PDB file of C-alpha atoms in Angstrom:
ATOM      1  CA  UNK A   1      21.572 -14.922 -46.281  1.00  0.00           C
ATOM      2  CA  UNK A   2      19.272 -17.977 -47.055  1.00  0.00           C
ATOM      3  CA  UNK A   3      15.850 -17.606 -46.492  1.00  0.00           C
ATOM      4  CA  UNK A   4      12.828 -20.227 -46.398  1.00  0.00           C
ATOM      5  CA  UNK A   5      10.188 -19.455 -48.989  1.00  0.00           C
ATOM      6  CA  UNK A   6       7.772 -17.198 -47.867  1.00  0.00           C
ATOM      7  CA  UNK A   7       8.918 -16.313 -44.942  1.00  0.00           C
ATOM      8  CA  UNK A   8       9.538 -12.603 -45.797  1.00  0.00           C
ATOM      9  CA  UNK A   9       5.927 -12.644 -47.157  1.00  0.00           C
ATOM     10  CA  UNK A  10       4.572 -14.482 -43.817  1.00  0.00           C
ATOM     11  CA  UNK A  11       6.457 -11.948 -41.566  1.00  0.00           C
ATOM     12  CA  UNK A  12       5.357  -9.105 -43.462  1.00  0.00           C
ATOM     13  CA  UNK A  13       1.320 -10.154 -43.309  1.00  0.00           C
ATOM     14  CA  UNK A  14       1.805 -10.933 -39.130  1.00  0.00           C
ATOM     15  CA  UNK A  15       3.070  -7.379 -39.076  1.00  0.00           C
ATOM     16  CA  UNK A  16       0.292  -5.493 -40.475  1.00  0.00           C
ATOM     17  CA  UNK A  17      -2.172  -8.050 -39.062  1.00  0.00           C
ATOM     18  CA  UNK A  18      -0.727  -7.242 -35.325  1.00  0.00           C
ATOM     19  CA  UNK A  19      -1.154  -3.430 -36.476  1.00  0.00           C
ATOM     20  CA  UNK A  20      -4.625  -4.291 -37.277  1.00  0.00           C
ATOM     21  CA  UNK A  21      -5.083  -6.124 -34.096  1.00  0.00           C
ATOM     22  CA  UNK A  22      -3.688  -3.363 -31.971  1.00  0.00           C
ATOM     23  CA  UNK A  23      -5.846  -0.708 -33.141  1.00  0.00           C
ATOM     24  CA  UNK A  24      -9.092  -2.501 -32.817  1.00  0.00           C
ATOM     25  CA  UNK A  25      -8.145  -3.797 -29.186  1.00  0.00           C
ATOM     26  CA  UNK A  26      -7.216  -0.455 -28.337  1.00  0.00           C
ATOM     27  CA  UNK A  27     -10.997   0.832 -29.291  1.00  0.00           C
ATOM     28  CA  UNK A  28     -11.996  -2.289 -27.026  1.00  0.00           C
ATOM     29  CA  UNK A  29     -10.519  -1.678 -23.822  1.00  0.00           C
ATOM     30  CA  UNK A  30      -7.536  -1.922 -22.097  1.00  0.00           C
ATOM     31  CA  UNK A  31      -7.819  -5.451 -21.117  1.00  0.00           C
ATOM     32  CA  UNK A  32      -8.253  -7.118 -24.400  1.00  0.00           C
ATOM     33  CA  UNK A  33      -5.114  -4.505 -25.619  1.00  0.00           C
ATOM     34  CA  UNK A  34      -2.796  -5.940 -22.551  1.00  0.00           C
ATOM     35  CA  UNK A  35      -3.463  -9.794 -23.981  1.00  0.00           C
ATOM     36  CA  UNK A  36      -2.831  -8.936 -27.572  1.00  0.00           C
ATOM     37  CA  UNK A  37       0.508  -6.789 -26.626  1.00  0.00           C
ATOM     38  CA  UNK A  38       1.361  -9.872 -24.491  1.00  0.00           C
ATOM     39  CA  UNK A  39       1.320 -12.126 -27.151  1.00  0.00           C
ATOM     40  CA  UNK A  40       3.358  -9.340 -29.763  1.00  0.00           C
ATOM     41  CA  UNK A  41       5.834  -8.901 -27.159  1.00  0.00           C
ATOM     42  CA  UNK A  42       6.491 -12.895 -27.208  1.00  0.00           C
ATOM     43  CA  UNK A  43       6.417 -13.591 -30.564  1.00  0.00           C
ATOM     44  CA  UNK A  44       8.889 -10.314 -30.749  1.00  0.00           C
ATOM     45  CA  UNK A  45      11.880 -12.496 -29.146  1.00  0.00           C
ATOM     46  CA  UNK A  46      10.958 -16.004 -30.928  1.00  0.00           C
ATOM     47  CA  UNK A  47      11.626 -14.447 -34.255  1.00  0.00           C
ATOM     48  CA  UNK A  48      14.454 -15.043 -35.777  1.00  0.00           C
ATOM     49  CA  UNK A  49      16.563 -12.259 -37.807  1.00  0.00           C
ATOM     50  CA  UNK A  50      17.665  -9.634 -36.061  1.00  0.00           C
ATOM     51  CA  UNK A  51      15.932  -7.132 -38.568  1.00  0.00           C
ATOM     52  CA  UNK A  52      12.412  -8.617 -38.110  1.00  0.00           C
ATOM     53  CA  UNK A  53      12.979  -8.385 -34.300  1.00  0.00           C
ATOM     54  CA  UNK A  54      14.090  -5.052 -34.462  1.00  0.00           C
ATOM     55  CA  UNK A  55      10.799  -4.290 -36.906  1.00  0.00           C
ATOM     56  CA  UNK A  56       8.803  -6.050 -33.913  1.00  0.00           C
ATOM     57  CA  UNK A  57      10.058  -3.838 -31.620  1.00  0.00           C
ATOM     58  CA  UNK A  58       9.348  -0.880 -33.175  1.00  0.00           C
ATOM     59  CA  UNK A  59       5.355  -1.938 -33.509  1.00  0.00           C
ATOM     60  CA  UNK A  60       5.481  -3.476 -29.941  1.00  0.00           C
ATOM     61  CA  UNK A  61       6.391   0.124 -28.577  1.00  0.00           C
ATOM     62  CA  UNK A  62       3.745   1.916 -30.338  1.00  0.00           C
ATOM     63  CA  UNK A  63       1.491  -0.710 -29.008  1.00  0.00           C
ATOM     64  CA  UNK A  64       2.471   0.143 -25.620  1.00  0.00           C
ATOM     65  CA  UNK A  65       1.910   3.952 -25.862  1.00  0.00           C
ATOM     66  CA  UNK A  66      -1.625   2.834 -28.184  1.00  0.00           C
ATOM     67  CA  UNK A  67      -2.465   0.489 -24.443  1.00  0.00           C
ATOM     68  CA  UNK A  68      -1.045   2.176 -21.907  1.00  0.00           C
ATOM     69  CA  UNK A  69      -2.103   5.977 -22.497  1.00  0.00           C
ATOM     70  CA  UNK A  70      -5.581   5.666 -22.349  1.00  0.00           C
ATOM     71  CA  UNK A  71      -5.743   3.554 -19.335  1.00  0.00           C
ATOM     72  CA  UNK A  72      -3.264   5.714 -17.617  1.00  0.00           C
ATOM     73  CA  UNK A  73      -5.547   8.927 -18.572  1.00  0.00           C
ATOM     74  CA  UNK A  74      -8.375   7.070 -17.116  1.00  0.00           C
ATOM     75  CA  UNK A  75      -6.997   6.611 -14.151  1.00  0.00           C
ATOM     76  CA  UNK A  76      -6.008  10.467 -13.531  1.00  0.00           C
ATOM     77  CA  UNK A  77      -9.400  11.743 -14.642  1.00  0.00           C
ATOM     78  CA  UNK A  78     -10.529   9.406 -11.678  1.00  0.00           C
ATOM     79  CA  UNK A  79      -8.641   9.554  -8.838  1.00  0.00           C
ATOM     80  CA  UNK A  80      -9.470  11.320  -5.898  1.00  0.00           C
ATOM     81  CA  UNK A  81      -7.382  13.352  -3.333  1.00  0.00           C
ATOM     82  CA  UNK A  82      -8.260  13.837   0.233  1.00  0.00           C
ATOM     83  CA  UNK A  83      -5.925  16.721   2.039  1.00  0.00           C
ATOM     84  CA  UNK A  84      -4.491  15.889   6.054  1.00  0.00           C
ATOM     85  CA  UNK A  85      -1.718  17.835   7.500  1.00  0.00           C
ATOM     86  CA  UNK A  86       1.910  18.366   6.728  1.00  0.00           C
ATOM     87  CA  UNK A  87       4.228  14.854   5.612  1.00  0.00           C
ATOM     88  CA  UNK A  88       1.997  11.603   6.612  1.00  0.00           C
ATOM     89  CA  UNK A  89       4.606   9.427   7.456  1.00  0.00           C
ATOM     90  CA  UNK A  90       1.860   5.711   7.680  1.00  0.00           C
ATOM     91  CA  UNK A  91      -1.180   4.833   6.653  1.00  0.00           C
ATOM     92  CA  UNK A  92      -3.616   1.518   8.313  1.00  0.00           C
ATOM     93  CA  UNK A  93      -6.608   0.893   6.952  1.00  0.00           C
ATOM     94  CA  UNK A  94      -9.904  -0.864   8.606  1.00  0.00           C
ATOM     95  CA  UNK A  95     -13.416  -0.211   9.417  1.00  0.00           C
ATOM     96  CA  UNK A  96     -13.411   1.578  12.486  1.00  0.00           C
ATOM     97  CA  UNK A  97     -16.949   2.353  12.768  1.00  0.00           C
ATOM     98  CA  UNK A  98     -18.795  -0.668  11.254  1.00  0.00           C
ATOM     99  CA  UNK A  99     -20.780   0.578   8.436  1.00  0.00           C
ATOM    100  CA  UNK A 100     -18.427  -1.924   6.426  1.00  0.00           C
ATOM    101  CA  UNK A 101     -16.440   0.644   4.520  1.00  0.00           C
ATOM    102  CA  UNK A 102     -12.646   1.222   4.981  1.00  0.00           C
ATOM    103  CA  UNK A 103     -11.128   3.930   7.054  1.00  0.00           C
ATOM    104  CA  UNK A 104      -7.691   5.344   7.330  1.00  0.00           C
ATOM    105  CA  UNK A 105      -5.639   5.830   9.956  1.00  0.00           C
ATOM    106  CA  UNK A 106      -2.403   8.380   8.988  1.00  0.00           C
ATOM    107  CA  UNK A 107      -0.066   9.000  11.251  1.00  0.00           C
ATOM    108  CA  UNK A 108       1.497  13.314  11.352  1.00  0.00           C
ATOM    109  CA  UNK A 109       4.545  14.334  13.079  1.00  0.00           C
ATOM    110  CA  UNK A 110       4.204  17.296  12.443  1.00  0.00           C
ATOM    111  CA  UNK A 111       2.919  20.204  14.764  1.00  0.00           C
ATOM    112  CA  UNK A 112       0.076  21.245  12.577  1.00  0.00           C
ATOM    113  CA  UNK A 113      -1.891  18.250  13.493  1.00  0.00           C
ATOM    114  CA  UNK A 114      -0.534  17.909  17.119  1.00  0.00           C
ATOM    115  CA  UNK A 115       2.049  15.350  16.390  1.00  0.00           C
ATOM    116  CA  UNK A 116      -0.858  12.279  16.213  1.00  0.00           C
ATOM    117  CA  UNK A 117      -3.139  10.244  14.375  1.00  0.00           C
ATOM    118  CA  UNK A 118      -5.686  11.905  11.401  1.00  0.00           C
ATOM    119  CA  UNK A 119      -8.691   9.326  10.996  1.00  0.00           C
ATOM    120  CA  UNK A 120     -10.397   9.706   7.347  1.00  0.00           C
ATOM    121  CA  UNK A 121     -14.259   7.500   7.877  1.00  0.00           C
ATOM    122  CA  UNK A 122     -14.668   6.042   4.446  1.00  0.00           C
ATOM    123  CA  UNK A 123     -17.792   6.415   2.710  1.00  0.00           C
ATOM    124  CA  UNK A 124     -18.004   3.071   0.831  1.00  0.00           C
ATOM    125  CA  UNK A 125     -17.245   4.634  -2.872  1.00  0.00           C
ATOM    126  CA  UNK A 126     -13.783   5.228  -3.006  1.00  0.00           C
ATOM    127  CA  UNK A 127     -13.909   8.791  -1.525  1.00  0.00           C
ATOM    128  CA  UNK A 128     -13.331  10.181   2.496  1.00  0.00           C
ATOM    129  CA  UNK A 129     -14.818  12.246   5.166  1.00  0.00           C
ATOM    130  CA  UNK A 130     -12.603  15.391   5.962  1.00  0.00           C
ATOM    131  CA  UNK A 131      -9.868  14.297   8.659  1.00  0.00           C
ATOM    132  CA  UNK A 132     -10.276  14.292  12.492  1.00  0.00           C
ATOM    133  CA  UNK A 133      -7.038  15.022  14.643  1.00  0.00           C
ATOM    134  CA  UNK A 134      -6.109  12.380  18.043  1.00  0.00           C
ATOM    135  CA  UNK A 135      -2.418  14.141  19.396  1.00  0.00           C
ATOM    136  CA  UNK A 136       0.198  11.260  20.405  1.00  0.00           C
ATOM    137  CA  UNK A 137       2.576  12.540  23.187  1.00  0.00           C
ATOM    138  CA  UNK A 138       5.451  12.763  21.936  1.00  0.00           C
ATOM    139  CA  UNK A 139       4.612  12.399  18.487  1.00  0.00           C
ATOM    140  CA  UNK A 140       4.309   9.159  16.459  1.00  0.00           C
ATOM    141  CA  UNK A 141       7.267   7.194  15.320  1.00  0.00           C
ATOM    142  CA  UNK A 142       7.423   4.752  12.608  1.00  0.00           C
ATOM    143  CA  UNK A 143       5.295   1.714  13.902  1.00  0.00           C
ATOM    144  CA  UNK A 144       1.528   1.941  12.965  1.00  0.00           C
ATOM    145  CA  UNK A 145      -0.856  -0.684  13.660  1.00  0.00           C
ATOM    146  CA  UNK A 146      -4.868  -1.276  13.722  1.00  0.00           C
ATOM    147  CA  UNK A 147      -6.247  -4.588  15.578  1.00  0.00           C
ATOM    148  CA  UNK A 148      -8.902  -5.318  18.335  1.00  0.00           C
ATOM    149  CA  UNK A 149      -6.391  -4.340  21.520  1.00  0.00           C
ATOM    150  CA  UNK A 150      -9.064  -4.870  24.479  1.00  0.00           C
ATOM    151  CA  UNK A 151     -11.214  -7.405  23.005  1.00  0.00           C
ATOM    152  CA  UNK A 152     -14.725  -5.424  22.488  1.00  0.00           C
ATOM    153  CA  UNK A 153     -15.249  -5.676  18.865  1.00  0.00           C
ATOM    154  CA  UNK A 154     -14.034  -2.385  17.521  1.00  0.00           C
ATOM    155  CA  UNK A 155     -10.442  -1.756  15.967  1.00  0.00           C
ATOM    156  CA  UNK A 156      -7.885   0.411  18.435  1.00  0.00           C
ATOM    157  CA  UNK A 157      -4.879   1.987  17.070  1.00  0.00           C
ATOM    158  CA  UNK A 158      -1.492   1.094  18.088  1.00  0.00           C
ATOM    159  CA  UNK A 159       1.394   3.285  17.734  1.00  0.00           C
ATOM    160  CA  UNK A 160       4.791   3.738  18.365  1.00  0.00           C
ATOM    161  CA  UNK A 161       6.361   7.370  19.742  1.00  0.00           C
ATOM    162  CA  UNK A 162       9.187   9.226  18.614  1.00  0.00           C
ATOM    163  CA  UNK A 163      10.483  11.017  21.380  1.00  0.00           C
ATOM    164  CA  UNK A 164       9.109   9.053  24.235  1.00  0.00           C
ATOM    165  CA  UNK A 165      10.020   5.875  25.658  1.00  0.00           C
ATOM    166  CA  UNK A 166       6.528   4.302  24.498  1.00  0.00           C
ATOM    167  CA  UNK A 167       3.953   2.958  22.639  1.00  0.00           C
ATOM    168  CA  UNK A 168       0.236   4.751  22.483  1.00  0.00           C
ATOM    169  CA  UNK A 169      -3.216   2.993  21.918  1.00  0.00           C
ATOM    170  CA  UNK A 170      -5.907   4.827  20.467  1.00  0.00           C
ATOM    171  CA  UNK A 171      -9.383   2.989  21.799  1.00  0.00           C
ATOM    172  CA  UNK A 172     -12.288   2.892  19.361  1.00  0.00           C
ATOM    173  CA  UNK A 173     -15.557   3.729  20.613  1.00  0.00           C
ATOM    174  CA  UNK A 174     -17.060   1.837  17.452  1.00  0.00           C
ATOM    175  CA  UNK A 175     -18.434   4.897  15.763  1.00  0.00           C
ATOM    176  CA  UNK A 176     -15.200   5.942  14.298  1.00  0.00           C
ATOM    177  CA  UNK A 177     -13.902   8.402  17.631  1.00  0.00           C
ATOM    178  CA  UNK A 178     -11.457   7.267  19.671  1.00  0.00           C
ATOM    179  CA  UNK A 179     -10.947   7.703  23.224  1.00  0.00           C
ATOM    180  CA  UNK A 180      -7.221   9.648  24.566  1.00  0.00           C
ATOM    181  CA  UNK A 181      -3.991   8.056  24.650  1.00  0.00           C
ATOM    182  CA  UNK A 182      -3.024   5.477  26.818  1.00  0.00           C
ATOM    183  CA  UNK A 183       0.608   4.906  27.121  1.00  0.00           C
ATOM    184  CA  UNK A 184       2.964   1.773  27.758  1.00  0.00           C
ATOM    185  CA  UNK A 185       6.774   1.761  28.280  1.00  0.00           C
ATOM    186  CA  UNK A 186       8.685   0.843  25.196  1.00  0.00           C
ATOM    187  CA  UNK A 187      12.073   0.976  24.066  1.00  0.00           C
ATOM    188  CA  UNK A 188      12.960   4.349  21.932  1.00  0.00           C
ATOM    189  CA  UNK A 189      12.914   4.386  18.347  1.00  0.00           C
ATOM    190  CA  UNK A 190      10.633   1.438  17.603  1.00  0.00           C
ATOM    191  CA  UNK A 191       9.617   0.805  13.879  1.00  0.00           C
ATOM    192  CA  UNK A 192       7.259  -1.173  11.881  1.00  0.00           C
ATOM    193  CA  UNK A 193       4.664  -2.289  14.310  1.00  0.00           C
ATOM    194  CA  UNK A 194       2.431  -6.364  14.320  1.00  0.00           C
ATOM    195  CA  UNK A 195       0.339  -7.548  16.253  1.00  0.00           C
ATOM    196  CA  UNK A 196      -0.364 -11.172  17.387  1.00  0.00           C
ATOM    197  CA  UNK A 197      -0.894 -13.394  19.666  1.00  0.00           C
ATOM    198  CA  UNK A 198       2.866 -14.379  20.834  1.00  0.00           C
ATOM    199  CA  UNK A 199       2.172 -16.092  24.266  1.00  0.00           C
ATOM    200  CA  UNK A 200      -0.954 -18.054  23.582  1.00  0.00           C
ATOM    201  CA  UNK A 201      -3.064 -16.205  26.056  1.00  0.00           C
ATOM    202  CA  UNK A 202      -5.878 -15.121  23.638  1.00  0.00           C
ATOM    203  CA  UNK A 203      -4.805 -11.439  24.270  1.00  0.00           C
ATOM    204  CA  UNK A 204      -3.163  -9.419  21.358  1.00  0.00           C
ATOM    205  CA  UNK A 205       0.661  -8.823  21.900  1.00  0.00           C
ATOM    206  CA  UNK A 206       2.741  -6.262  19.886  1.00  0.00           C
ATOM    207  CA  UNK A 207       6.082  -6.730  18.551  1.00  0.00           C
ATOM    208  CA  UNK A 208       8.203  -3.664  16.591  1.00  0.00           C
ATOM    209  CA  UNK A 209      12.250  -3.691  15.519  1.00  0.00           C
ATOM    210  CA  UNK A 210      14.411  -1.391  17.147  1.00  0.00           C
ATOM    211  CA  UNK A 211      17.176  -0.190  14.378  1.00  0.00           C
ATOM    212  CA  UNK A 212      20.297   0.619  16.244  1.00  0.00           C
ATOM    213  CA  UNK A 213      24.389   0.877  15.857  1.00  0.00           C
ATOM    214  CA  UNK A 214      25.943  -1.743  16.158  1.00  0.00           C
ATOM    215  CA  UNK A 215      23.338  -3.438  17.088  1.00  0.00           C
ATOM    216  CA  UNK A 216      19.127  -4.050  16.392  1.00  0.00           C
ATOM    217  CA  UNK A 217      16.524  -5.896  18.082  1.00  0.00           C
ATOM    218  CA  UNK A 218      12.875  -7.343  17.803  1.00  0.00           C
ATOM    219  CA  UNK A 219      11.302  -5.817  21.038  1.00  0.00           C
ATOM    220  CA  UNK A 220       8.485  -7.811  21.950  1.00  0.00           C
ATOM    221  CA  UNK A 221       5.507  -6.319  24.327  1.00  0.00           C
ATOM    222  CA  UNK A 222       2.847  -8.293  26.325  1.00  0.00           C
ATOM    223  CA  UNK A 223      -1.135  -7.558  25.923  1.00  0.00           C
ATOM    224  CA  UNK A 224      -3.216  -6.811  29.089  1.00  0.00           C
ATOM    225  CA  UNK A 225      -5.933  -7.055  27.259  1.00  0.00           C
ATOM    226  CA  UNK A 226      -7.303  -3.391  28.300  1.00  0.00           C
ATOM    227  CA  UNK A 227      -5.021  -1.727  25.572  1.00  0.00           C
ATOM    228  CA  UNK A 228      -2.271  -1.465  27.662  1.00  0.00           C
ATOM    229  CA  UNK A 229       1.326  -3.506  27.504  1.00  0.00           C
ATOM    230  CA  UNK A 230       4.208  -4.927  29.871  1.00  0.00           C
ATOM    231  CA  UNK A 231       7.574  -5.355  28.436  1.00  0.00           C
ATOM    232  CA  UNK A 232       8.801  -8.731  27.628  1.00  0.00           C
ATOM    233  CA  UNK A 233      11.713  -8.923  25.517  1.00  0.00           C
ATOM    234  CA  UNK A 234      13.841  -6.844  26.074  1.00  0.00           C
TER     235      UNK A 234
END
């Protein structure tokens, strides 16, 4: 096999240089280490005998463990758990009590937190307040959605029911409590809740997919504009 001069010898010196590289980057941080395995990964496929790529490889994998494992262990030694009730099915996020930090809104079929809606207040650093319980008659189906509903500044929660033929609105007061249920006729079964503005009234609408055999359907509700909806289509 013909080889250019000093190729062996220039192959051989990127090598232990990228070994070099590696181990100082990884000392650096993890962003510096995801550029430089970036680049070893490329030049991995432009060389161009298959034992140098092979050779490549090998160092490119150790790389990865050298990058990855220390950002990954970061990452566990830092993250945060915050327990609800049995199988959360959705999760919305917003501010629903204007201190400008992110709440949660999870939705629970279960019985154990009266088949509703847990609310986790955010405190601003990452971390939650313990959960407070809203039941959903019926308990909530797969269609979860937060949005301004009756047009007085705070977020409402929208959500679809699993055994009834309706959809539920959770008003917010503004302080992060909501006020009880009101209820809106809806197909059965509806999934994957949005919200918008469909007729050009100013007043949020809601639209959800009902999944059915043989056939499935965009069901489309219209706002009052006091949380409460009138079926449109169909």
């Amino acid at each position: 096999m013909s080889r250019a001069p000093g190729e062996g010898a220039t192959v051989c010196l990127t090598v232990r240089s990228r070994i070099t590289a590696f181990v100082l980057l990884t000392t650096y941080g993890y962003g510096a280490c995801k550029t430089g395995l970036t680049r070893l990964v490329m030049e991995t496929f432009v060389l161009k005998t298959p034992m140098v790529r092979t050779l490549f490889s090998s160092v490119a994998a150790v790389a990865i463990l050298l990058c990855l494992a220390p950002a990954a262990l970061g990452q566990l030694e830092t993250r945060a758990t915050f327990p609800i009730f049995n199988e959360p099915i959705l999760v919305a996020a917003g501010d629903f009590n204007h201190d400008g930090a992110q709440d949660l809104a999870v939705t629970c079929v279960q019985a154990l937190c009266g088949g509703g809606i847990e609310v986790l207040l955010g405190k601003g650093d990452g971390t939650f307040r313990s959960a407070s319980t809203y039941p959903v008659p019926n308990s909530p189906e797969f269609g979860l959605s937060v949005a301004d509903l009756n047009g007085d500044g705070n977020l409402d929660i929208l959500v679809t029911e699993y055994l009834g033929s309706a959809v539920a609105v959770l008003l917010g007061n503004g302080d992060g409590t909501f006020q009880p249920v009101l209820s809106s006729p809806a197909p059965v079964g509806g999934e994957a809740i949005r919200v918008g503005d469909f007729n050009n009234d100013g007043v949020p609408d809601a639209a959800f997919d009902i999944a059915g055999f043989p056939d499935s359907y965009i069901s489309v509700l219209i706002g009052n504009g006091d949380g409460t909806f009138r079926r449109h289509f169909p």
